[in-house]
């Protein structure tokens, strides 16, 4: 059996660098020139071959987490694929992107087992909970968590898991430098844009 031509770090780097298209086909097109560069089939097989690896995410993120402080926030997120017909683990959910928050008049209901929580602490926790929504938006926008075109559940789970690991790298870079996620992503292609401006390809021939 031939050895794999790509690994999970190759896919993570692709998710960080690509700007709009997060497909295996696009990943194959942007591989560096090499005699045995992976094609889209190799990258597709990677997503089906890997076992979901939450331990890798734990090991990579653990050094940046203080387990003795902070707040654990648990939330769900919806993959926005309204036209999907045959993609596994895509089901119907309420989407905050397309619908307003459901409220009972002007009352919002929250639950806690901390009976000592006062209004100031509640507002602080509410602010923390809004940040998880920012995380979900960033994960989808900058690492394409919901844009994979693979269909089967195991491949989709691997894509999402590798997207989270890619986003962790943006997050750590932002914490160290103060740059936003957007700036971190844009810096990757800025030199390519400069090179194109110096030597544009798509030009119109003069008519006169």
PDB file of N, CA and C in Angstrom, residues 35-137:
ATOM      1  N   UNK A  35       6.936  16.624  -7.035  1.00  0.00           N
ATOM      2  CA  UNK A  35       6.810  15.438  -7.885  1.00  0.00           C
ATOM      3  C   UNK A  35       5.665  14.538  -7.441  1.00  0.00           C
ATOM      4  N   UNK A  36       5.386  14.517  -6.150  1.00  0.00           N
ATOM      5  CA  UNK A  36       4.370  13.602  -5.627  1.00  0.00           C
ATOM      6  C   UNK A  36       3.349  14.364  -4.789  1.00  0.00           C
ATOM      7  N   UNK A  37       2.938  15.530  -5.284  1.00  0.00           N
ATOM      8  CA  UNK A  37       2.002  16.372  -4.537  1.00  0.00           C
ATOM      9  C   UNK A  37       0.635  15.692  -4.444  1.00  0.00           C
ATOM     10  N   UNK A  38      -0.071  15.864  -3.333  1.00  0.00           N
ATOM     11  CA  UNK A  38      -1.392  15.242  -3.200  1.00  0.00           C
ATOM     12  C   UNK A  38      -2.413  15.887  -4.129  1.00  0.00           C
ATOM     13  N   UNK A  39      -3.280  15.074  -4.685  1.00  0.00           N
ATOM     14  CA  UNK A  39      -4.389  15.574  -5.492  1.00  0.00           C
ATOM     15  C   UNK A  39      -5.647  15.584  -4.622  1.00  0.00           C
ATOM     16  N   UNK A  40      -6.761  15.997  -5.209  1.00  0.00           N
ATOM     17  CA  UNK A  40      -7.977  16.111  -4.402  1.00  0.00           C
ATOM     18  C   UNK A  40      -8.433  14.759  -3.867  1.00  0.00           C
ATOM     19  N   UNK A  41      -8.166  13.673  -4.608  1.00  0.00           N
ATOM     20  CA  UNK A  41      -8.551  12.347  -4.117  1.00  0.00           C
ATOM     21  C   UNK A  41      -7.779  11.983  -2.849  1.00  0.00           C
ATOM     22  N   UNK A  42      -6.500  12.345  -2.803  1.00  0.00           N
ATOM     23  CA  UNK A  42      -5.688  12.055  -1.616  1.00  0.00           C
ATOM     24  C   UNK A  42      -6.223  12.801  -0.404  1.00  0.00           C
ATOM     25  N   UNK A  43      -6.633  14.042  -0.613  1.00  0.00           N
ATOM     26  CA  UNK A  43      -7.143  14.852   0.491  1.00  0.00           C
ATOM     27  C   UNK A  43      -8.516  14.352   0.924  1.00  0.00           C
ATOM     28  N   UNK A  44      -9.320  13.939  -0.038  1.00  0.00           N
ATOM     29  CA  UNK A  44     -10.625  13.375   0.286  1.00  0.00           C
ATOM     30  C   UNK A  44     -10.471  12.092   1.102  1.00  0.00           C
ATOM     31  N   UNK A  45      -9.522  11.238   0.695  1.00  0.00           N
ATOM     32  CA  UNK A  45      -9.288   9.994   1.440  1.00  0.00           C
ATOM     33  C   UNK A  45      -8.805  10.286   2.856  1.00  0.00           C
ATOM     34  N   UNK A  46      -8.046  11.363   3.022  1.00  0.00           N
ATOM     35  CA  UNK A  46      -7.586  11.735   4.361  1.00  0.00           C
ATOM     36  C   UNK A  46      -8.767  11.942   5.306  1.00  0.00           C
ATOM     37  N   UNK A  47      -9.787  12.653   4.838  1.00  0.00           N
ATOM     38  CA  UNK A  47     -10.934  12.953   5.694  1.00  0.00           C
ATOM     39  C   UNK A  47     -11.720  11.698   6.050  1.00  0.00           C
ATOM     40  N   UNK A  48     -11.697  10.707   5.173  1.00  0.00           N
ATOM     41  CA  UNK A  48     -12.389   9.457   5.467  1.00  0.00           C
ATOM     42  C   UNK A  48     -11.515   8.489   6.260  1.00  0.00           C
ATOM     43  N   UNK A  49     -10.195   8.654   6.151  1.00  0.00           N
ATOM     44  CA  UNK A  49      -9.272   7.720   6.799  1.00  0.00           C
ATOM     45  C   UNK A  49      -9.061   8.029   8.278  1.00  0.00           C
ATOM     46  N   UNK A  50      -9.041   9.310   8.628  1.00  0.00           N
ATOM     47  CA  UNK A  50      -8.732   9.705   9.996  1.00  0.00           C
ATOM     48  C   UNK A  50      -9.813   9.258  10.966  1.00  0.00           C
ATOM     49  N   UNK A  51      -9.396   8.924  12.163  1.00  0.00           N
ATOM     50  CA  UNK A  51     -10.342   8.718  13.254  1.00  0.00           C
ATOM     51  C   UNK A  51     -10.530  10.054  13.964  1.00  0.00           C
ATOM     52  N   UNK A  52     -11.756  10.406  14.350  1.00  0.00           N
ATOM     53  CA  UNK A  52     -11.946  11.657  15.096  1.00  0.00           C
ATOM     54  C   UNK A  52     -10.996  11.722  16.286  1.00  0.00           C
ATOM     55  N   UNK A  53     -10.256  12.820  16.394  1.00  0.00           N
ATOM     56  CA  UNK A  53      -9.150  12.878  17.344  1.00  0.00           C
ATOM     57  C   UNK A  53      -9.294  14.097  18.250  1.00  0.00           C
ATOM     58  N   UNK A  54     -10.134  13.969  19.263  1.00  0.00           N
ATOM     59  CA  UNK A  54     -10.292  15.076  20.204  1.00  0.00           C
ATOM     60  C   UNK A  54      -9.073  15.229  21.103  1.00  0.00           C
ATOM     61  N   UNK A  55      -8.293  14.150  21.248  1.00  0.00           N
ATOM     62  CA  UNK A  55      -7.095  14.239  22.079  1.00  0.00           C
ATOM     63  C   UNK A  55      -6.088  15.222  21.491  1.00  0.00           C
ATOM     64  N   UNK A  56      -5.986  15.265  20.162  1.00  0.00           N
ATOM     65  CA  UNK A  56      -5.049  16.196  19.532  1.00  0.00           C
ATOM     66  C   UNK A  56      -5.439  17.638  19.837  1.00  0.00           C
ATOM     67  N   UNK A  57      -6.731  17.932  19.777  1.00  0.00           N
ATOM     68  CA  UNK A  57      -7.199  19.280  20.116  1.00  0.00           C
ATOM     69  C   UNK A  57      -6.926  19.597  21.578  1.00  0.00           C
ATOM     70  N   UNK A  58      -7.161  18.623  22.447  1.00  0.00           N
ATOM     71  CA  UNK A  58      -6.891  18.827  23.872  1.00  0.00           C
ATOM     72  C   UNK A  58      -5.417  19.104  24.115  1.00  0.00           C
ATOM     73  N   UNK A  59      -4.554  18.330  23.478  1.00  0.00           N
ATOM     74  CA  UNK A  59      -3.119  18.502  23.685  1.00  0.00           C
ATOM     75  C   UNK A  59      -2.642  19.850  23.149  1.00  0.00           C
ATOM     76  N   UNK A  60      -3.168  20.256  21.993  1.00  0.00           N
ATOM     77  CA  UNK A  60      -2.735  21.525  21.399  1.00  0.00           C
ATOM     78  C   UNK A  60      -3.238  22.728  22.188  1.00  0.00           C
ATOM     79  N   UNK A  61      -4.450  22.638  22.698  1.00  0.00           N
ATOM     80  CA  UNK A  61      -5.039  23.787  23.389  1.00  0.00           C
ATOM     81  C   UNK A  61      -4.709  23.820  24.878  1.00  0.00           C
ATOM     82  N   UNK A  62      -4.334  22.660  25.436  1.00  0.00           N
ATOM     83  CA  UNK A  62      -4.152  22.568  26.883  1.00  0.00           C
ATOM     84  C   UNK A  62      -3.143  23.541  27.447  1.00  0.00           C
ATOM     85  N   UNK A  63      -2.082  23.811  26.705  1.00  0.00           N
ATOM     86  CA  UNK A  63      -1.032  24.703  27.204  1.00  0.00           C
ATOM     87  C   UNK A  63      -1.491  26.159  27.293  1.00  0.00           C
ATOM     88  N   UNK A  64      -2.637  26.467  26.672  1.00  0.00           N
ATOM     89  CA  UNK A  64      -3.140  27.846  26.689  1.00  0.00           C
ATOM     90  C   UNK A  64      -4.347  28.012  27.613  1.00  0.00           C
ATOM     91  N   UNK A  65      -4.683  26.958  28.356  1.00  0.00           N
ATOM     92  CA  UNK A  65      -5.873  26.970  29.202  1.00  0.00           C
ATOM     93  C   UNK A  65      -5.464  26.890  30.665  1.00  0.00           C
ATOM     94  N   UNK A  66      -6.033  27.770  31.477  1.00  0.00           N
ATOM     95  CA  UNK A  66      -5.841  27.721  32.926  1.00  0.00           C
ATOM     96  C   UNK A  66      -7.043  27.005  33.527  1.00  0.00           C
ATOM     97  N   UNK A  67      -6.840  25.771  33.955  1.00  0.00           N
ATOM     98  CA  UNK A  67      -7.949  24.965  34.456  1.00  0.00           C
ATOM     99  C   UNK A  67      -8.432  25.410  35.831  1.00  0.00           C
ATOM    100  N   UNK A  68      -7.713  26.314  36.468  1.00  0.00           N
ATOM    101  CA  UNK A  68      -8.093  26.767  37.806  1.00  0.00           C
ATOM    102  C   UNK A  68      -8.893  28.063  37.796  1.00  0.00           C
ATOM    103  N   UNK A  69      -9.163  28.586  36.620  1.00  0.00           N
ATOM    104  CA  UNK A  69      -9.957  29.807  36.530  1.00  0.00           C
ATOM    105  C   UNK A  69     -10.718  29.791  35.213  1.00  0.00           C
ATOM    106  N   UNK A  70     -11.494  30.824  34.989  1.00  0.00           N
ATOM    107  CA  UNK A  70     -12.240  30.910  33.744  1.00  0.00           C
ATOM    108  C   UNK A  70     -13.638  30.340  33.874  1.00  0.00           C
ATOM    109  N   UNK A  71     -14.341  30.326  32.748  1.00  0.00           N
ATOM    110  CA  UNK A  71     -15.730  29.870  32.691  1.00  0.00           C
ATOM    111  C   UNK A  71     -15.859  28.865  31.559  1.00  0.00           C
ATOM    112  N   UNK A  72     -16.479  27.736  31.833  1.00  0.00           N
ATOM    113  CA  UNK A  72     -16.761  26.743  30.801  1.00  0.00           C
ATOM    114  C   UNK A  72     -18.115  27.059  30.178  1.00  0.00           C
ATOM    115  N   UNK A  73     -18.124  27.309  28.870  1.00  0.00           N
ATOM    116  CA  UNK A  73     -19.357  27.636  28.152  1.00  0.00           C
ATOM    117  C   UNK A  73     -19.677  26.491  27.203  1.00  0.00           C
ATOM    118  N   UNK A  74     -20.879  25.969  27.288  1.00  0.00           N
ATOM    119  CA  UNK A  74     -21.326  24.892  26.412  1.00  0.00           C
ATOM    120  C   UNK A  74     -22.420  25.443  25.509  1.00  0.00           C
ATOM    121  N   UNK A  75     -22.255  25.266  24.212  1.00  0.00           N
ATOM    122  CA  UNK A  75     -23.234  25.794  23.268  1.00  0.00           C
ATOM    123  C   UNK A  75     -23.232  24.909  22.033  1.00  0.00           C
ATOM    124  N   UNK A  76     -24.281  25.006  21.240  1.00  0.00           N
ATOM    125  CA  UNK A  76     -24.326  24.276  19.983  1.00  0.00           C
ATOM    126  C   UNK A  76     -24.171  25.257  18.831  1.00  0.00           C
ATOM    127  N   UNK A  77     -23.973  24.707  17.642  1.00  0.00           N
ATOM    128  CA  UNK A  77     -23.849  25.533  16.449  1.00  0.00           C
ATOM    129  C   UNK A  77     -24.465  24.779  15.282  1.00  0.00           C
ATOM    130  N   UNK A  78     -25.038  25.502  14.347  1.00  0.00           N
ATOM    131  CA  UNK A  78     -25.741  24.898  13.219  1.00  0.00           C
ATOM    132  C   UNK A  78     -24.954  25.095  11.937  1.00  0.00           C
ATOM    133  N   UNK A  79     -24.765  24.018  11.173  1.00  0.00           N
ATOM    134  CA  UNK A  79     -24.186  24.134   9.840  1.00  0.00           C
ATOM    135  C   UNK A  79     -25.274  24.611   8.892  1.00  0.00           C
ATOM    136  N   UNK A  80     -25.056  25.767   8.305  1.00  0.00           N
ATOM    137  CA  UNK A  80     -26.082  26.388   7.468  1.00  0.00           C
ATOM    138  C   UNK A  80     -25.990  25.825   6.051  1.00  0.00           C
ATOM    139  N   UNK A  81     -26.724  24.741   5.812  1.00  0.00           N
ATOM    140  CA  UNK A  81     -26.754  24.117   4.488  1.00  0.00           C
ATOM    141  C   UNK A  81     -28.210  23.885   4.092  1.00  0.00           C
ATOM    142  N   UNK A  82     -28.921  24.956   3.741  1.00  0.00           N
ATOM    143  CA  UNK A  82     -30.364  24.832   3.484  1.00  0.00           C
ATOM    144  C   UNK A  82     -30.706  23.997   2.257  1.00  0.00           C
ATOM    145  N   UNK A  83     -29.742  23.786   1.351  1.00  0.00           N
ATOM    146  CA  UNK A  83     -30.037  23.047   0.128  1.00  0.00           C
ATOM    147  C   UNK A  83     -29.477  21.628   0.148  1.00  0.00           C
ATOM    148  N   UNK A  84     -28.915  21.221   1.276  1.00  0.00           N
ATOM    149  CA  UNK A  84     -28.331  19.884   1.367  1.00  0.00           C
ATOM    150  C   UNK A  84     -29.430  18.825   1.330  1.00  0.00           C
ATOM    151  N   UNK A  85     -29.248  17.829   0.484  1.00  0.00           N
ATOM    152  CA  UNK A  85     -30.208  16.743   0.382  1.00  0.00           C
ATOM    153  C   UNK A  85     -29.622  15.405   0.836  1.00  0.00           C
ATOM    154  N   UNK A  86     -28.315  15.203   0.605  1.00  0.00           N
ATOM    155  CA  UNK A  86     -27.713  13.898   0.867  1.00  0.00           C
ATOM    156  C   UNK A  86     -26.447  14.007   1.708  1.00  0.00           C
ATOM    157  N   UNK A  87     -26.352  15.034   2.545  1.00  0.00           N
ATOM    158  CA  UNK A  87     -25.185  15.210   3.399  1.00  0.00           C
ATOM    159  C   UNK A  87     -25.538  14.740   4.802  1.00  0.00           C
ATOM    160  N   UNK A  88     -24.798  13.772   5.302  1.00  0.00           N
ATOM    161  CA  UNK A  88     -25.092  13.218   6.620  1.00  0.00           C
ATOM    162  C   UNK A  88     -24.787  14.230   7.725  1.00  0.00           C
ATOM    163  N   UNK A  89     -25.440  14.046   8.849  1.00  0.00           N
ATOM    164  CA  UNK A  89     -25.405  14.879  10.064  1.00  0.00           C
ATOM    165  C   UNK A  89     -25.831  16.318   9.803  1.00  0.00           C
ATOM    166  N   UNK A  90     -26.446  16.586   8.660  1.00  0.00           N
ATOM    167  CA  UNK A  90     -27.086  17.881   8.430  1.00  0.00           C
ATOM    168  C   UNK A  90     -28.578  17.676   8.625  1.00  0.00           C
ATOM    169  N   UNK A  91     -29.126  18.263   9.680  1.00  0.00           N
ATOM    170  CA  UNK A  91     -30.536  18.100  10.000  1.00  0.00           C
ATOM    171  C   UNK A  91     -31.157  19.464  10.244  1.00  0.00           C
ATOM    172  N   UNK A  92     -32.442  19.476  10.481  1.00  0.00           N
ATOM    173  CA  UNK A  92     -33.143  20.737  10.707  1.00  0.00           C
ATOM    174  C   UNK A  92     -32.918  21.223  12.131  1.00  0.00           C
ATOM    175  N   UNK A  93     -32.498  22.484  12.265  1.00  0.00           N
ATOM    176  CA  UNK A  93     -32.317  23.121  13.562  1.00  0.00           C
ATOM    177  C   UNK A  93     -32.790  24.561  13.466  1.00  0.00           C
ATOM    178  N   UNK A  94     -33.089  25.118  14.597  1.00  0.00           N
ATOM    179  CA  UNK A  94     -33.363  26.543  14.632  1.00  0.00           C
ATOM    180  C   UNK A  94     -32.055  27.281  14.403  1.00  0.00           C
ATOM    181  N   UNK A  95     -32.050  28.261  13.511  1.00  0.00           N
ATOM    182  CA  UNK A  95     -30.841  29.000  13.178  1.00  0.00           C
ATOM    183  C   UNK A  95     -30.951  30.438  13.638  1.00  0.00           C
ATOM    184  N   UNK A  96     -30.016  30.861  14.458  1.00  0.00           N
ATOM    185  CA  UNK A  96     -29.982  32.251  14.884  1.00  0.00           C
ATOM    186  C   UNK A  96     -29.673  33.196  13.746  1.00  0.00           C
ATOM    187  N   UNK A  97     -29.090  32.672  12.679  1.00  0.00           N
ATOM    188  CA  UNK A  97     -28.767  33.521  11.537  1.00  0.00           C
ATOM    189  C   UNK A  97     -30.021  33.939  10.779  1.00  0.00           C
ATOM    190  N   UNK A  98     -31.016  33.065  10.771  1.00  0.00           N
ATOM    191  CA  UNK A  98     -32.194  33.324   9.956  1.00  0.00           C
ATOM    192  C   UNK A  98     -33.430  33.688  10.767  1.00  0.00           C
ATOM    193  N   UNK A  99     -33.358  33.531  12.085  1.00  0.00           N
ATOM    194  CA  UNK A  99     -34.524  33.810  12.915  1.00  0.00           C
ATOM    195  C   UNK A  99     -34.098  34.599  14.146  1.00  0.00           C
ATOM    196  N   UNK A 100     -35.025  35.412  14.668  1.00  0.00           N
ATOM    197  CA  UNK A 100     -34.739  36.192  15.872  1.00  0.00           C
ATOM    198  C   UNK A 100     -34.757  35.284  17.098  1.00  0.00           C
ATOM    199  N   UNK A 101     -34.143  35.771  18.179  1.00  0.00           N
ATOM    200  CA  UNK A 101     -34.157  35.027  19.430  1.00  0.00           C
ATOM    201  C   UNK A 101     -35.583  34.949  19.953  1.00  0.00           C
ATOM    202  N   UNK A 102     -36.011  33.760  20.341  1.00  0.00           N
ATOM    203  CA  UNK A 102     -37.362  33.577  20.854  1.00  0.00           C
ATOM    204  C   UNK A 102     -37.423  34.066  22.294  1.00  0.00           C
ATOM    205  N   UNK A 103     -38.337  34.955  22.557  1.00  0.00           N
ATOM    206  CA  UNK A 103     -38.497  35.501  23.902  1.00  0.00           C
ATOM    207  C   UNK A 103     -39.960  35.418  24.317  1.00  0.00           C
ATOM    208  N   UNK A 104     -40.194  35.442  25.597  1.00  0.00           N
ATOM    209  CA  UNK A 104     -41.543  35.491  26.143  1.00  0.00           C
ATOM    210  C   UNK A 104     -41.798  36.931  26.564  1.00  0.00           C
ATOM    211  N   UNK A 105     -42.341  37.722  25.641  1.00  0.00           N
ATOM    212  CA  UNK A 105     -42.478  39.146  25.901  1.00  0.00           C
ATOM    213  C   UNK A 105     -41.106  39.772  25.992  1.00  0.00           C
ATOM    214  N   UNK A 106     -40.812  40.445  27.087  1.00  0.00           N
ATOM    215  CA  UNK A 106     -39.507  41.051  27.301  1.00  0.00           C
ATOM    216  C   UNK A 106     -38.670  40.250  28.293  1.00  0.00           C
ATOM    217  N   UNK A 107     -39.065  39.010  28.573  1.00  0.00           N
ATOM    218  CA  UNK A 107     -38.391  38.211  29.591  1.00  0.00           C
ATOM    219  C   UNK A 107     -37.500  37.174  28.922  1.00  0.00           C
ATOM    220  N   UNK A 108     -36.249  37.101  29.345  1.00  0.00           N
ATOM    221  CA  UNK A 108     -35.348  36.041  28.918  1.00  0.00           C
ATOM    222  C   UNK A 108     -35.147  35.093  30.093  1.00  0.00           C
ATOM    223  N   UNK A 109     -35.198  33.801  29.825  1.00  0.00           N
ATOM    224  CA  UNK A 109     -35.053  32.808  30.878  1.00  0.00           C
ATOM    225  C   UNK A 109     -33.645  32.223  30.862  1.00  0.00           C
ATOM    226  N   UNK A 110     -33.019  32.148  32.021  1.00  0.00           N
ATOM    227  CA  UNK A 110     -31.708  31.531  32.168  1.00  0.00           C
ATOM    228  C   UNK A 110     -31.762  30.581  33.359  1.00  0.00           C
ATOM    229  N   UNK A 111     -30.909  29.576  33.326  1.00  0.00           N
ATOM    230  CA  UNK A 111     -30.891  28.585  34.403  1.00  0.00           C
ATOM    231  C   UNK A 111     -29.489  28.497  34.990  1.00  0.00           C
ATOM    232  N   UNK A 112     -29.397  28.301  36.299  1.00  0.00           N
ATOM    233  CA  UNK A 112     -28.113  28.137  36.962  1.00  0.00           C
ATOM    234  C   UNK A 112     -28.304  27.313  38.223  1.00  0.00           C
ATOM    235  N   UNK A 113     -27.234  26.623  38.619  1.00  0.00           N
ATOM    236  CA  UNK A 113     -27.272  25.905  39.893  1.00  0.00           C
ATOM    237  C   UNK A 113     -26.527  26.679  40.976  1.00  0.00           C
ATOM    238  N   UNK A 114     -26.060  27.887  40.629  1.00  0.00           N
ATOM    239  CA  UNK A 114     -25.364  28.743  41.597  1.00  0.00           C
ATOM    240  C   UNK A 114     -26.371  29.730  42.178  1.00  0.00           C
ATOM    241  N   UNK A 115     -26.880  29.420  43.349  1.00  0.00           N
ATOM    242  CA  UNK A 115     -27.924  30.251  43.949  1.00  0.00           C
ATOM    243  C   UNK A 115     -27.393  31.574  44.481  1.00  0.00           C
ATOM    244  N   UNK A 116     -26.067  31.733  44.484  1.00  0.00           N
ATOM    245  CA  UNK A 116     -25.472  32.983  44.947  1.00  0.00           C
ATOM    246  C   UNK A 116     -25.271  33.990  43.809  1.00  0.00           C
ATOM    247  N   UNK A 117     -25.652  33.619  42.604  1.00  0.00           N
ATOM    248  CA  UNK A 117     -25.456  34.503  41.453  1.00  0.00           C
ATOM    249  C   UNK A 117     -26.321  35.750  41.587  1.00  0.00           C
ATOM    250  N   UNK A 118     -25.678  36.919  41.560  1.00  0.00           N
ATOM    251  CA  UNK A 118     -26.436  38.162  41.607  1.00  0.00           C
ATOM    252  C   UNK A 118     -26.545  38.746  40.198  1.00  0.00           C
ATOM    253  N   UNK A 119     -27.178  39.910  40.079  1.00  0.00           N
ATOM    254  CA  UNK A 119     -27.420  40.491  38.761  1.00  0.00           C
ATOM    255  C   UNK A 119     -26.122  40.871  38.059  1.00  0.00           C
ATOM    256  N   UNK A 120     -25.139  41.374  38.799  1.00  0.00           N
ATOM    257  CA  UNK A 120     -23.870  41.747  38.189  1.00  0.00           C
ATOM    258  C   UNK A 120     -23.163  40.519  37.621  1.00  0.00           C
ATOM    259  N   UNK A 121     -23.169  39.431  38.385  1.00  0.00           N
ATOM    260  CA  UNK A 121     -22.543  38.202  37.911  1.00  0.00           C
ATOM    261  C   UNK A 121     -23.303  37.643  36.712  1.00  0.00           C
ATOM    262  N   UNK A 122     -24.625  37.762  36.739  1.00  0.00           N
ATOM    263  CA  UNK A 122     -25.419  37.279  35.607  1.00  0.00           C
ATOM    264  C   UNK A 122     -25.063  38.036  34.335  1.00  0.00           C
ATOM    265  N   UNK A 123     -24.901  39.354  34.437  1.00  0.00           N
ATOM    266  CA  UNK A 123     -24.536  40.154  33.266  1.00  0.00           C
ATOM    267  C   UNK A 123     -23.148  39.774  32.754  1.00  0.00           C
ATOM    268  N   UNK A 124     -22.240  39.488  33.694  1.00  0.00           N
ATOM    269  CA  UNK A 124     -20.896  39.075  33.297  1.00  0.00           C
ATOM    270  C   UNK A 124     -20.934  37.748  32.545  1.00  0.00           C
ATOM    271  N   UNK A 125     -21.701  36.792  33.047  1.00  0.00           N
ATOM    272  CA  UNK A 125     -21.815  35.497  32.383  1.00  0.00           C
ATOM    273  C   UNK A 125     -22.521  35.621  31.040  1.00  0.00           C
ATOM    274  N   UNK A 126     -23.489  36.533  30.958  1.00  0.00           N
ATOM    275  CA  UNK A 126     -24.172  36.760  29.684  1.00  0.00           C
ATOM    276  C   UNK A 126     -23.195  37.285  28.637  1.00  0.00           C
ATOM    277  N   UNK A 127     -22.260  38.134  29.074  1.00  0.00           N
ATOM    278  CA  UNK A 127     -21.243  38.641  28.151  1.00  0.00           C
ATOM    279  C   UNK A 127     -20.340  37.506  27.681  1.00  0.00           C
ATOM    280  N   UNK A 128     -19.981  36.607  28.595  1.00  0.00           N
ATOM    281  CA  UNK A 128     -19.177  35.453  28.206  1.00  0.00           C
ATOM    282  C   UNK A 128     -19.921  34.595  27.181  1.00  0.00           C
ATOM    283  N   UNK A 129     -21.212  34.414  27.394  1.00  0.00           N
ATOM    284  CA  UNK A 129     -21.978  33.555  26.492  1.00  0.00           C
ATOM    285  C   UNK A 129     -22.066  34.158  25.098  1.00  0.00           C
ATOM    286  N   UNK A 130     -22.073  35.486  25.003  1.00  0.00           N
ATOM    287  CA  UNK A 130     -22.082  36.112  23.679  1.00  0.00           C
ATOM    288  C   UNK A 130     -20.770  35.868  22.943  1.00  0.00           C
ATOM    289  N   UNK A 131     -19.700  35.707  23.688  1.00  0.00           N
ATOM    290  CA  UNK A 131     -18.404  35.485  23.043  1.00  0.00           C
ATOM    291  C   UNK A 131     -18.336  34.128  22.353  1.00  0.00           C
ATOM    292  N   UNK A 132     -19.086  33.149  22.854  1.00  0.00           N
ATOM    293  CA  UNK A 132     -19.079  31.853  22.177  1.00  0.00           C
ATOM    294  C   UNK A 132     -19.733  31.978  20.811  1.00  0.00           C
ATOM    295  N   UNK A 133     -20.701  32.894  20.677  1.00  0.00           N
ATOM    296  CA  UNK A 133     -21.303  33.127  19.368  1.00  0.00           C
ATOM    297  C   UNK A 133     -20.286  33.770  18.423  1.00  0.00           C
ATOM    298  N   UNK A 134     -19.444  34.656  18.946  1.00  0.00           N
ATOM    299  CA  UNK A 134     -18.377  35.234  18.129  1.00  0.00           C
ATOM    300  C   UNK A 134     -17.412  34.139  17.666  1.00  0.00           C
ATOM    301  N   UNK A 135     -17.132  33.207  18.570  1.00  0.00           N
ATOM    302  CA  UNK A 135     -16.255  32.082  18.223  1.00  0.00           C
ATOM    303  C   UNK A 135     -16.858  31.248  17.094  1.00  0.00           C
ATOM    304  N   UNK A 136     -18.149  30.954  17.195  1.00  0.00           N
ATOM    305  CA  UNK A 136     -18.801  30.166  16.149  1.00  0.00           C
ATOM    306  C   UNK A 136     -18.742  30.879  14.807  1.00  0.00           C
ATOM    307  N   UNK A 137     -18.999  32.184  14.812  1.00  0.00           N
ATOM    308  CA  UNK A 137     -18.943  32.933  13.555  1.00  0.00           C
ATOM    309  C   UNK A 137     -17.531  32.925  12.981  1.00  0.00           C
TER     310      UNK A 137
END
